[in-house]
Amino acid sequence: MVNYAYLIPLFPLLAFAVNIFWGRRLKAKSAPVAILAMLGSLVISCLILKEVITGKTLEQSVEWFKVGRYSFEAGFLVDPLSAMMLCVVTLVGLLVEVYSIGYMRGDKRYHLFFAYVSLFIFSMLGLVLSNNLIQTYVFWELVGVCSYLLISFWFEKKSAADAGKKAFITNRIGDAGFFLGLSTLFYYLGTANFTQISQRLMHHPEGLSQGILALAAVLIFCGAVGKSAQFPLHVWLPDAMEGPTPVSALIHAATMVAAGVYLVARSYAVFAAGHLSLEVVSYIGIITSFMAGSIALVQTDIKRILAYSTVSQLGYMMIALGVGGYSAGVFHLMTHAFFKALLFLCAGSVIHACGVQDIRQMGGLFGKMKVTATTCLIGCLAISGVPPLSGFWSKDEILLSVYNSGNRVLYGLTLIVAFMTAFYMFRLLFLTFFGKPREKLHIHKPAPTMDWPLIILAVFSIFSGFVGSPLMGHAFSRFIYFHPEHTEPNYMVMISSVIVGLAGISLAWVFYILSPALPAALAKNFQPVYNLLLNKYWIDEIYDRFIIQPFLRLTKFAFSFDRYLIDGAVNLTGTSCVAVSRVKGWIDKYIVDGLVNLIALVVGALGEVFRRLQTGLIQNYILLIFTGVVVIVFLLRFI
Amino acid sequence: MIPLSHYLILSAILFSIGLYGVFTRRSAIGILLSLEIMLNAVNINFVAFAKFMAPQALAGQIFVIFTIGVAAASTVVGLAIIVAIYHNYKTIFVDEIDVMKW
């Protein structure tokens, strides 16, 4: 079965081709095409996962092309990490597509939506299966393009078009780093193959410069920073909420942001070998997760809260990877995929049902949307780390590896982030589903195709954590095995994580159920902090002020330089050329032509005179000849 | 014995008569006849000078024989041309055949 791994990305690609070429004719049938393809991929992925669990791995590659002594290959690698990701991506993709049937109903580009989603998932699956960095980069860019297409899917709205552009450009900045990193690595090690790189770095590290490896690792991490929305390139993700909500779920859970974490996990050997590169990863992770978590505390747009929550959780994964908790990071990537997809789809249902996105306008929706509310509650419990849901186990793994790294400040900050996560998630939950309705909203019930994915995801959100829990002997950790990790359960860490989670939940309960006046008073008393958070640390403004505006000025300067200096020089050359040619034309016309004409005229005039000699009468000629002879004789005689 | 100058005067008179004929005849045949007269004047000169300058050598007399032969041949060619012209123009008056002009 492992041999058929190439089929997994092939199915969505096929669905994309069908939908893009015949989508207009298929109309509503374009959804089943995409879903069937995804189902096929999911089935194969699960079968492959089953085989990989029994210890089978496979790497196949063919030579793609050759330049000099460097050979570029294309192939796929099936190992525990990719098998796990394949299942997560196809499962979430499938559920999101099923959900989209209801959510996107009536959209005029319905078939295009499914085409793009298929392409998106194809790109992600290709990325997951890649066995070398170069192929990864190709799919990496494809993922970027698809995110652009889907975020600005409703491009009639200017904000959506702008968000798509922002996502794409921000990602490009990171991708440039990624490309430099992979080039460095490729040049230095002579191969881009993951297995070979790991082999070389782990078993024959002698003679390799740590500095260069660290440089390569940090540059590759730049790509991950862009895709996984880490500080300072996180700005695109909250804006990406302009896309349709299923797309947000897809981006946040399965396809886009997971790519960055996956890349770091894939090239973990490089990070582990390079001096200080893991520290960079963990510091970026903690800055991101703390900042995004604090911003999420005060946001009011339901999707934006979730977006910042994703940024924060991705930071968490990066922290885990940075402190050496390889399996913890990957584990959290998996569990997060389920509960974040669930939360986004819940948010989508809520938006679909009541037509607004501001949680201050909602409230009391619990009775009207029981399935959505229940599953959302499960999602919130999972992300807040309440045992025994999946988020608890993965978060506990992360906290444990941070604790074991010995960095107490980092540990404290991660706990604070965990607290904030619990708080803002339950703030969202309470404001949306509990209390009294604050505004009269016309609610229409979501379709069953929108409920079932939620239920399935909720089940996964509850139970997917057990595979990595101490209860099952850290099965996940041993499955994903990269290097020996400290796996003994630490009850102190576990209890503290539960305590901060519950504290966050109860604080949210106090603030938004018990005494709803409290948050406003608090906001008034801490006005500067509140404003700072509400304006997202003014990062967008800072970028605008210090990067975008100077850049625009530069381009304006370049434009005017082009316009006045270059164009001016060109025009001057043109004008002077015309002037010179005018003079030359005049000379040609009156002097050169004049001379020629004069000669012709003189010759003509002479001919006019001398032709009279030609009478045609022989006797005239004879007379002339005779006269001439006489004259010559006389001349000879007398001169 | 008749002195040389008499021959030369005769020759000059004959040459002038021929020249006059060439200038004034309208008929191409007339012109040809006049040309023959001029040629004969030249022949007389040849013979006379040969007789008086180098009586032993026969070069002068032989030259005249050649001249007469060549003249006969050229006259034949001339007459043939005149016949051809007559075919084309139905005339042999040279003042009417003036196409070789501007």
XYZ file of C-alpha atoms in Angstrom:
741
model
C 0.000 0.000 0.000
C 2.884 2.309 0.769
C 3.841 2.128 -2.902
C 0.629 3.882 -3.808
C 1.448 6.985 -1.798
C 1.760 9.006 -4.991
C -1.975 8.540 -5.518
C -2.777 10.630 -2.453
C -1.941 14.004 -3.958
C -3.016 12.807 -7.387
C -6.710 12.541 -6.483
C -7.140 16.182 -5.425
C -5.147 17.273 -8.463
C -7.540 15.322 -10.642
C -10.487 16.900 -8.853
C -8.925 20.291 -9.439
C -8.491 19.590 -13.142
C -12.061 18.356 -13.509
C -13.498 21.298 -11.608
C -11.449 23.907 -13.351
C -12.239 22.638 -16.845
C -15.768 21.330 -16.485
C -16.819 23.052 -13.271
C -19.133 25.439 -15.070
C -21.079 22.518 -16.473
C -20.935 20.461 -13.268
C -22.317 23.343 -11.180
C -23.414 21.837 -7.849
C -21.864 18.502 -8.803
C -18.397 19.987 -8.491
C -18.544 19.469 -4.728
C -19.051 15.677 -4.880
C -16.146 15.432 -7.341
C -13.802 17.160 -4.917
C -15.153 15.242 -1.927
C -14.868 11.862 -3.633
C -11.264 12.619 -4.530
C -10.542 13.634 -0.947
C -12.224 10.495 0.326
C -9.978 8.411 -1.911
C -6.925 10.207 -0.571
C -8.122 9.771 3.015
C -8.663 6.047 2.581
C -5.213 5.542 1.087
C -3.671 7.753 3.770
C -5.267 5.729 6.532
C -4.167 2.449 4.970
C -0.654 3.807 4.651
C -0.694 5.031 8.246
C -1.709 1.562 9.327
C 1.252 0.064 7.511
C 3.651 2.709 8.741
C 2.611 1.996 12.318
C 3.772 -1.575 11.815
C 7.176 -0.176 10.969
C 7.181 0.157 7.212
C 8.693 3.220 5.592
C 9.385 3.984 1.980
C 11.336 6.479 0.017
C 11.182 6.538 -3.738
C 12.695 9.060 -6.047
C 13.629 9.532 -9.658
C 16.180 11.899 -11.070
C 14.377 15.010 -12.132
C 17.225 16.790 -13.870
C 20.931 17.222 -13.570
C 23.053 20.347 -13.554
C 26.778 19.787 -13.456
C 27.557 17.460 -10.583
C 24.314 18.274 -8.796
C 21.427 15.963 -9.342
C 17.923 17.115 -8.568
C 15.442 14.454 -7.691
C 11.716 14.187 -7.381
C 10.239 11.627 -5.082
C 8.174 10.892 -2.058
C 8.994 9.875 1.450
C 6.590 7.944 3.622
C 7.639 7.874 7.227
C 5.732 8.290 10.491
C 5.772 12.080 10.295
C 4.461 12.316 6.752
C 1.976 9.479 7.241
C 0.516 11.249 10.251
C 0.334 14.564 8.402
C -1.269 12.918 5.369
C -4.082 11.611 7.509
C -4.615 14.916 9.275
C -4.591 16.929 6.064
C -6.894 14.628 4.148
C -9.295 14.227 7.066
C -9.556 17.935 7.781
C -9.679 18.671 4.059
C -12.499 16.206 3.559
C -14.539 17.587 6.440
C -13.958 21.152 5.324
C -15.126 20.276 1.824
C -18.251 18.582 3.149
C -18.889 21.618 5.315
C -18.381 23.945 2.355
C -21.290 22.383 0.474
C -23.614 24.180 2.831
C -21.481 27.206 3.521
C -20.744 28.109 -0.075
C -24.189 27.247 -1.448
C -25.344 29.809 -3.969
C -21.952 31.362 -4.513
C -21.442 32.271 -8.136
C -17.944 30.782 -8.175
C -19.015 27.619 -6.370
C -17.104 25.249 -8.644
C -13.989 27.417 -8.542
C -14.023 27.252 -4.769
C -13.848 23.488 -4.848
C -11.221 23.577 -7.576
C -9.017 25.878 -5.501
C -9.546 23.885 -2.325
C -8.567 20.713 -4.165
C -5.468 22.390 -5.506
C -4.687 23.704 -2.046
C -4.894 20.255 -0.525
C -2.949 18.774 -3.427
C -0.145 21.270 -2.799
C -0.104 20.515 0.903
C -0.083 16.763 0.329
C 2.726 17.173 -2.178
C 4.642 19.205 0.381
C 4.107 16.576 3.040
C 5.234 13.768 0.761
C 8.296 15.557 -0.638
C 11.542 13.802 0.102
C 13.788 16.750 -0.624
C 13.907 20.445 0.096
C 13.655 21.587 -3.506
C 10.457 19.719 -4.172
C 9.197 20.991 -0.837
C 9.916 24.498 -2.002
C 7.915 23.978 -5.190
C 4.859 22.807 -3.275
C 5.506 25.429 -0.640
C 5.053 28.103 -3.297
C 1.988 26.337 -4.663
C 0.476 26.457 -1.182
C 1.217 30.173 -1.138
C -0.505 30.713 -4.474
C -3.567 28.750 -3.392
C -3.820 30.702 -0.170
C -3.759 33.865 -2.246
C -6.510 32.557 -4.507
C -8.702 31.483 -1.608
C -8.164 34.390 0.770
C -9.122 36.802 -1.968
C -11.846 34.481 -3.197
C -14.417 37.237 -2.800
C -12.148 39.646 -4.582
C -14.996 42.051 -5.304
C -14.479 43.195 -1.721
C -11.419 45.422 -1.597
C -10.467 44.213 1.870
C -10.439 40.608 0.646
C -8.281 41.449 -2.351
C -5.919 43.373 -0.082
C -5.777 40.542 2.423
C -4.855 38.100 -0.329
C -2.114 40.400 -1.505
C -0.870 40.909 2.032
C -0.750 37.187 2.687
C 1.095 36.552 -0.538
C 3.644 39.322 -0.154
C 4.308 38.602 3.508
C 4.823 34.977 2.635
C 7.154 35.884 -0.180
C 9.427 37.642 2.296
C 9.714 34.464 4.310
C 10.023 32.332 1.191
C 13.016 34.324 0.036
C 14.710 33.321 3.287
C 13.658 29.730 2.822
C 15.102 29.667 -0.664
C 18.404 31.120 0.524
C 18.456 28.573 3.320
C 17.854 25.603 1.107
C 20.400 26.874 -1.406
C 22.960 27.239 1.378
C 22.252 23.766 2.621
C 22.244 22.266 -0.848
C 25.491 23.947 -1.731
C 27.115 23.012 1.530
C 26.016 19.406 1.786
C 25.527 18.665 -1.909
C 22.125 17.138 -1.382
C 18.649 18.351 -0.620
C 17.301 14.973 0.343
C 15.910 14.936 3.881
C 17.038 11.427 4.663
C 20.541 12.023 3.370
C 20.800 15.333 5.221
C 19.716 13.710 8.471
C 22.067 10.780 7.949
C 24.987 13.081 7.290
C 24.294 15.423 10.174
C 23.580 12.760 12.757
C 26.140 10.143 11.899
C 28.981 11.974 10.171
C 28.942 15.500 11.550
C 32.730 15.804 11.502
C 34.096 18.633 9.367
C 30.829 20.527 9.128
C 30.733 24.131 10.185
C 28.134 24.794 12.848
C 27.893 28.392 11.800
C 26.852 27.588 8.247
C 24.355 25.004 9.431
C 22.891 27.514 11.872
C 22.658 30.077 9.083
C 20.884 27.576 6.835
C 18.557 26.574 9.661
C 17.638 30.145 10.526
C 17.047 30.970 6.856
C 14.826 27.927 6.452
C 13.070 29.018 9.602
C 12.359 32.354 7.864
C 10.154 30.426 5.461
C 8.411 28.767 8.370
C 7.989 32.167 10.032
C 6.187 33.403 6.933
C 3.948 30.392 6.391
C 3.243 29.661 10.022
C 2.587 33.311 10.782
C 5.277 33.783 13.402
C 6.443 37.158 14.634
C 7.405 39.359 12.771
C 5.575 38.014 9.705
C 2.363 37.077 11.500
C 0.433 40.080 10.191
C -1.124 38.303 7.251
C -2.974 35.606 9.149
C -5.568 37.759 10.942
C -6.267 39.592 7.690
C -6.665 36.283 5.929
C -10.023 36.061 7.706
C -11.441 37.883 4.713
C -11.607 34.565 2.891
C -14.557 32.192 3.232
C -14.611 30.584 6.686
C -14.009 26.998 5.490
C -10.853 28.301 3.862
C -9.815 29.815 7.167
C -10.361 26.462 8.801
C -8.285 24.819 6.113
C -5.504 27.384 6.328
C -5.408 27.285 10.107
C -5.651 23.594 10.598
C -4.418 21.553 7.751
C -2.821 23.173 4.815
C -1.109 26.466 5.189
C 0.189 27.252 8.630
C 0.905 23.633 9.386
C 3.402 23.739 6.523
C 5.817 25.923 8.483
C 5.821 23.721 11.551
C 6.029 20.672 9.323
C 9.051 22.133 7.539
C 10.845 22.747 10.811
C 10.003 19.222 11.933
C 11.126 17.788 8.591
C 14.480 19.526 8.602
C 14.857 19.158 12.351
C 18.275 17.580 11.953
C 19.596 20.836 10.522
C 18.138 22.810 13.394
C 19.526 20.364 15.910
C 22.979 20.514 14.325
C 23.200 24.269 13.910
C 24.447 26.195 16.857
C 21.801 28.447 18.467
C 19.225 27.876 15.713
C 16.877 26.061 18.062
C 17.093 28.960 20.497
C 16.024 31.298 17.716
C 13.056 29.041 17.031
C 11.979 28.940 20.639
C 12.369 32.700 21.203
C 10.437 33.544 18.073
C 7.852 31.036 19.246
C 7.423 32.563 22.683
C 7.318 36.141 21.380
C 4.681 35.146 18.845
C 2.568 33.126 21.175
C 2.632 35.688 23.964
C 1.908 38.613 21.670
C -0.835 36.918 19.700
C -2.388 35.525 22.854
C -2.548 38.940 24.468
C -4.028 40.502 21.341
C -6.702 37.817 21.230
C -7.835 38.865 24.732
C -9.499 42.033 23.488
C -10.474 41.341 19.864
C -14.156 41.315 19.089
C -14.324 39.723 15.655
C -14.987 36.029 16.160
C -12.690 34.971 13.333
C -9.930 37.333 14.373
C -9.877 35.896 17.884
C -9.481 32.471 16.386
C -6.798 33.749 14.020
C -4.733 35.192 16.849
C -5.342 32.035 18.803
C -3.876 30.077 15.887
C -0.855 32.349 15.760
C -0.412 31.835 19.468
C -0.748 28.066 19.231
C 1.703 27.918 16.344
C 4.118 29.832 18.526
C 3.557 27.104 21.089
C 4.556 24.452 18.600
C 7.638 26.430 17.685
C 8.581 26.714 21.363
C 8.234 22.968 21.687
C 10.410 22.343 18.637
C 12.873 24.941 19.861
C 13.424 23.379 23.249
C 13.880 19.921 21.768
C 10.349 18.684 22.210
C 10.135 17.374 18.675
C 7.299 14.951 19.216
C 5.482 17.423 21.486
C 5.448 20.042 18.739
C 4.282 17.618 16.084
C 1.734 16.178 18.478
C 0.314 19.602 19.165
C 0.274 20.264 15.418
C -2.000 17.261 15.013
C -4.357 17.912 17.905
C -4.472 21.599 17.103
C -5.450 20.761 13.522
C -8.551 19.021 14.797
C -9.760 21.468 17.406
C -8.855 24.575 15.442
C -10.628 23.267 12.347
C -13.557 22.509 14.617
C -13.549 26.006 16.140
C -13.323 27.665 12.756
C -16.130 25.621 11.323
C -18.194 26.488 14.408
C -17.421 30.142 13.832
C -18.422 29.653 10.212
C -21.734 28.165 11.269
C -22.351 31.060 13.629
C -21.513 33.624 10.960
C -23.597 31.748 8.431
C -26.500 31.618 10.888
C -26.570 35.193 12.089
C -24.685 37.129 9.422
C -22.444 39.129 11.760
C -18.900 38.509 12.945
C -18.722 40.731 16.019
C -19.148 38.687 19.184
C -20.541 41.714 21.020
C -23.601 41.525 18.806
C -24.148 37.830 19.460
C -25.104 36.086 22.653
C -27.539 33.475 23.782
C -27.152 31.403 20.668
C -26.863 28.172 22.622
C -30.520 27.328 22.430
C -30.743 28.023 18.749
C -27.687 26.142 17.551
C -27.225 23.235 19.908
C -24.835 21.191 17.767
C -22.650 24.154 16.961
C -22.556 25.331 20.551
C -21.797 21.897 21.986
C -19.013 21.197 19.523
C -17.650 24.684 20.055
C -17.600 24.035 23.789
C -15.637 20.859 23.142
C -13.228 22.760 20.942
C -12.738 25.438 23.580
C -12.177 22.854 26.301
C -9.674 21.101 24.103
C -7.680 24.214 23.245
C -7.754 25.376 26.868
C -6.121 22.165 27.961
C -8.833 20.653 30.079
C -8.222 16.962 30.699
C -8.783 14.544 29.167
C -9.331 16.328 25.847
C -6.670 16.256 23.167
C -5.341 19.758 23.823
C -4.517 18.855 27.385
C -2.176 16.046 26.414
C -0.362 17.918 23.686
C -0.064 21.087 25.721
C 1.167 19.065 28.626
C 3.861 17.529 26.410
C 4.954 20.988 25.336
C 5.003 22.351 28.872
C 6.897 19.307 29.992
C 9.593 19.736 27.359
C 9.866 23.437 28.172
C 10.117 22.575 31.844
C 12.782 19.970 31.153
C 14.799 22.440 29.120
C 15.425 24.199 32.412
C 14.483 27.656 31.227
C 12.179 28.880 34.006
C 11.325 32.205 32.346
C 10.235 30.406 29.220
C 8.190 27.995 31.310
C 6.470 30.844 33.132
C 5.624 32.584 29.880
C 4.198 29.435 28.334
C 1.998 29.009 31.375
C 0.781 32.592 31.004
C 0.010 31.935 27.362
C -1.922 28.836 28.379
C -3.890 30.958 30.821
C -4.627 33.589 28.191
C -5.682 30.906 25.728
C -8.223 29.532 28.145
C -9.469 33.015 28.923
C -10.022 34.310 25.418
C -11.502 31.069 24.131
C -14.101 31.046 26.862
C -14.657 34.747 26.441
C -15.575 33.943 22.842
C -17.733 31.030 23.909
C -19.605 32.931 26.618
C -20.185 36.023 24.563
C -21.380 34.041 21.571
C -23.524 31.308 23.013
C -24.432 32.291 26.557
C -26.069 35.191 28.278
C -28.919 37.109 26.748
C -29.119 38.014 23.073
C -27.704 41.517 22.794
C -29.141 42.253 19.402
C -32.054 40.877 17.506
C -30.525 38.559 14.970
C -32.319 36.501 12.435
C -30.979 32.989 12.940
C -31.315 30.301 10.318
C -30.305 26.812 11.218
C -27.184 25.355 9.595
C -27.612 22.490 7.143
C -26.831 18.955 8.330
C -23.800 18.868 5.985
C -22.471 21.650 8.153
C -23.194 19.874 11.426
C -21.695 16.479 10.714
C -18.150 17.685 10.101
C -18.362 19.505 13.428
C -19.386 16.363 15.242
C -16.637 14.277 13.647
C -14.034 16.917 14.435
C -15.329 17.154 17.993
C -14.836 13.415 18.402
C -11.282 13.769 17.157
C -10.730 16.769 19.401
C -11.701 14.682 22.384
C -9.919 11.449 21.626
C -6.924 12.205 19.405
C -4.928 13.242 22.455
C -4.853 9.783 23.955
C -2.367 8.448 21.413
C 0.290 10.696 22.871
C -0.723 10.519 26.481
C 1.134 8.687 29.211
C -1.950 6.471 29.446
C -0.981 4.878 26.138
C 2.710 4.984 26.967
C 3.503 7.959 24.738
C 2.707 5.935 21.651
C 2.766 9.001 19.465
C 6.133 10.099 20.697
C 7.633 6.694 20.040
C 5.974 6.590 16.621
C 7.292 9.974 15.489
C 10.645 9.241 17.188
C 13.414 11.653 16.306
C 15.700 11.491 19.306
C 15.270 10.291 22.877
C 13.030 12.592 24.821
C 12.280 12.784 28.468
C 8.889 11.163 28.623
C 8.183 10.529 32.271
C 4.978 12.269 33.306
C 5.611 15.196 35.586
C 2.544 15.687 37.779
C 3.616 19.137 38.857
C 3.611 20.335 35.257
C 0.344 18.562 34.538
C -1.389 20.061 37.532
C -0.076 23.560 36.888
C -1.266 23.387 33.292
C -4.717 22.280 34.438
C -4.800 25.002 37.056
C -3.950 27.836 34.656
C -6.483 26.479 32.162
C -9.250 26.347 34.720
C -8.230 29.735 36.097
C -8.570 31.238 32.644
C -11.960 29.663 32.177
C -13.231 30.830 35.548
C -11.928 34.343 34.992
C -13.789 34.432 31.681
C -16.855 33.185 33.505
C -16.553 35.933 36.098
C -16.016 38.596 33.467
C -18.665 37.668 30.985
C -21.350 35.758 32.874
C -21.168 36.833 36.477
C -20.509 40.557 36.182
C -20.512 41.728 32.575
C -19.704 45.289 33.634
C -16.273 44.326 34.871
C -14.393 44.091 31.550
C -15.436 47.586 30.511
C -14.288 49.021 33.827
C -11.032 47.156 33.543
C -10.525 48.436 30.024
C -11.114 51.974 31.245
C -8.624 51.652 34.090
C -5.936 50.135 31.905
C -6.607 52.297 28.907
C -3.036 52.294 27.437
C -2.645 48.531 27.714
C -6.126 47.984 26.333
C -5.438 50.251 23.396
C -2.105 48.578 22.778
C -3.750 45.180 22.606
C -6.784 46.376 20.680
C -4.488 47.854 18.059
C -2.402 44.667 17.933
C 0.698 46.365 19.327
C 0.440 48.758 16.389
C 2.508 46.324 14.398
C 0.575 46.936 11.198
C 0.971 50.656 11.745
C 4.676 50.291 12.494
C 5.147 48.254 9.334
C 3.182 50.793 7.413
C 5.187 53.657 8.825
C 8.667 52.181 8.694
C 8.539 49.694 5.855
C 5.618 50.256 3.542
C 5.646 54.040 3.426
C 9.424 54.351 2.921
C 9.162 51.637 0.328
C 6.345 53.474 -1.406
C 8.398 56.644 -1.290
C 11.309 54.744 -2.755
C 9.155 53.391 -5.546
C 7.711 56.852 -6.151
C 11.226 58.233 -6.290
C 12.245 55.433 -8.623
C 9.174 56.154 -10.696
C 9.958 59.836 -10.994
C 13.593 58.988 -11.639
C 12.421 56.726 -14.401
C 9.894 59.227 -15.626
C 12.042 62.315 -15.697
C 15.642 61.171 -15.932
C 15.526 57.990 -17.958
C 12.526 58.913 -20.078
C 13.917 62.423 -20.351
C 17.243 61.141 -21.583
C 15.499 58.878 -24.048
C 13.247 61.675 -25.232
C 16.182 64.080 -25.472
C 18.062 61.586 -27.589
C 14.993 61.196 -29.737
C 14.433 64.935 -30.145
C 18.079 65.655 -30.887
C 18.091 62.796 -33.365
C 15.101 64.336 -35.124
C 16.774 67.755 -35.166
C 20.025 66.374 -36.567
C 18.165 64.428 -39.185
C 16.208 67.564 -40.152
C 19.524 69.335 -40.846
C 20.842 66.317 -42.636
C 17.647 66.090 -44.649
C 17.984 69.735 -45.674
C 21.614 69.209 -46.721
C 20.673 66.116 -48.630
C 17.783 67.777 -50.325
C 19.350 71.071 -51.330
C 23.106 70.508 -51.501
C 23.691 66.880 -52.472
C 20.600 66.555 -54.628
C 21.229 70.062 -55.941
C 24.709 69.126 -57.154
C 23.436 65.986 -58.802
C 20.616 67.893 -60.442
C 22.997 70.620 -61.573
C 25.247 68.090 -63.298
C 22.259 66.481 -64.934
C 20.988 69.891 -65.987
C 24.326 70.910 -67.510
C 24.640 67.616 -69.338
C 21.077 67.969 -70.549
C 21.691 71.497 -71.804
C 24.861 70.448 -73.599
C 23.042 67.516 -75.152
C 20.307 69.891 -76.272
C 22.963 71.906 -78.092
C 24.999 69.089 -79.533
C 22.213 66.892 -80.700
C 21.642 69.370 -83.496
C 24.849 67.936 -85.046
C 23.199 64.621 -85.523
C 21.250 65.370 -88.702
C 21.109 61.802 -89.938
C 22.271 62.956 -93.346
C 25.386 61.085 -94.447
C 26.676 63.939 -96.544
C 26.710 66.278 -93.563
C 28.832 63.801 -91.699
C 31.198 63.393 -94.596
C 31.521 67.148 -94.885
C 32.322 67.351 -91.206
C 34.896 64.607 -91.423
C 36.484 66.270 -94.445
C 36.552 69.645 -92.804
C 38.034 68.025 -89.699
C 40.775 66.339 -91.723
C 41.574 69.624 -93.474
C 41.721 71.439 -90.160
C 43.965 68.753 -88.655
C 46.258 68.885 -91.681
C 46.470 72.654 -91.401
C 47.113 72.433 -87.705
C 49.851 69.858 -88.206
C 51.335 72.034 -90.871
C 51.408 75.296 -88.973
C 51.804 74.387 -85.317
C 58.389 62.675 -120.599
C 55.465 63.976 -118.685
C 56.646 65.485 -115.400
C 55.350 64.315 -112.056
C 53.424 67.504 -111.326
C 51.009 66.776 -114.231
C 50.053 63.463 -112.766
C 49.577 65.033 -109.398
C 47.402 67.801 -110.794
C 45.295 65.231 -112.670
C 44.988 63.229 -109.520
C 43.973 66.328 -107.508
C 41.354 67.265 -110.146
C 39.941 63.745 -110.121
C 39.889 63.693 -106.295
C 38.087 67.029 -106.192
C 35.539 65.879 -108.761
C 34.950 62.740 -106.677
C 34.664 64.767 -103.495
C 32.190 67.094 -105.118
C 30.204 64.093 -106.304
C 30.140 62.616 -102.833
C 28.899 65.888 -101.374
C 26.273 66.656 -103.945
C 24.839 63.327 -105.240
C 21.406 62.413 -103.831
C 21.578 58.889 -105.069
C 23.603 56.472 -102.962
C 24.851 54.812 -106.131
C 26.139 58.148 -107.315
C 28.027 58.563 -104.112
C 29.562 55.137 -104.558
C 30.643 56.053 -108.118
C 32.190 59.287 -106.865
C 34.042 57.335 -104.175
C 35.491 55.138 -106.934
C 36.718 58.239 -108.735
C 38.444 59.410 -105.541
C 40.035 56.024 -105.112
C 41.336 56.113 -108.682
C 42.810 59.546 -108.052
C 44.727 58.047 -105.152
C 45.788 55.137 -107.379
C 47.176 57.552 -109.920
C 49.217 59.153 -107.134
C 50.594 55.780 -106.096
C 51.605 54.810 -109.597
C 53.096 58.239 -110.400
C 55.192 58.348 -107.235
C 56.312 54.774 -107.763
C 57.428 55.640 -111.294
C 59.336 58.755 -110.267
C 60.701 57.897 -106.845
C 61.691 54.202 -107.086
C 61.412 52.993 -110.725
C 63.102 49.656 -109.900
C 60.692 48.627 -107.076
C 57.226 47.400 -107.995
C 55.700 48.141 -104.551
C 53.596 51.094 -105.811
C 52.045 49.211 -108.745
C 51.282 46.171 -106.602
C 49.716 48.344 -103.945
C 47.388 49.815 -106.593
C 46.328 46.338 -107.673
C 45.445 45.597 -104.020
C 43.582 48.874 -103.696
C 41.511 48.130 -106.771
C 40.735 44.662 -105.395
C 39.710 45.939 -101.996
C 37.696 48.763 -103.578
C 35.795 46.288 -105.722
C 35.020 44.227 -102.617
C 33.910 47.245 -100.609
C 31.769 48.453 -103.470
C 30.036 45.098 -103.503
C 29.314 45.462 -99.784
C 28.133 49.041 -100.373
C 25.830 47.984 -103.181
C 24.432 45.196 -101.024
C 23.679 47.731 -98.293
C 21.997 49.972 -100.834
C 19.806 47.069 -101.983
C 18.855 46.372 -98.374
C 18.052 50.045 -97.785
C 15.923 50.105 -100.902
C 13.991 47.113 -99.624
C 13.176 48.941 -96.451
C 12.668 52.513 -97.563
C 11.790 52.163 -101.262
C 14.342 54.876 -101.978
C 18.059 55.283 -102.282
C 18.185 59.045 -101.899
C 20.423 59.691 -98.939
C 18.687 62.939 -97.964
C 15.516 60.956 -97.373
C 17.228 58.394 -95.192
C 17.893 60.431 -92.060
C 16.726 58.151 -89.222
C 20.148 58.058 -87.624
C 19.663 61.341 -85.866
C 18.518 62.527 -82.461
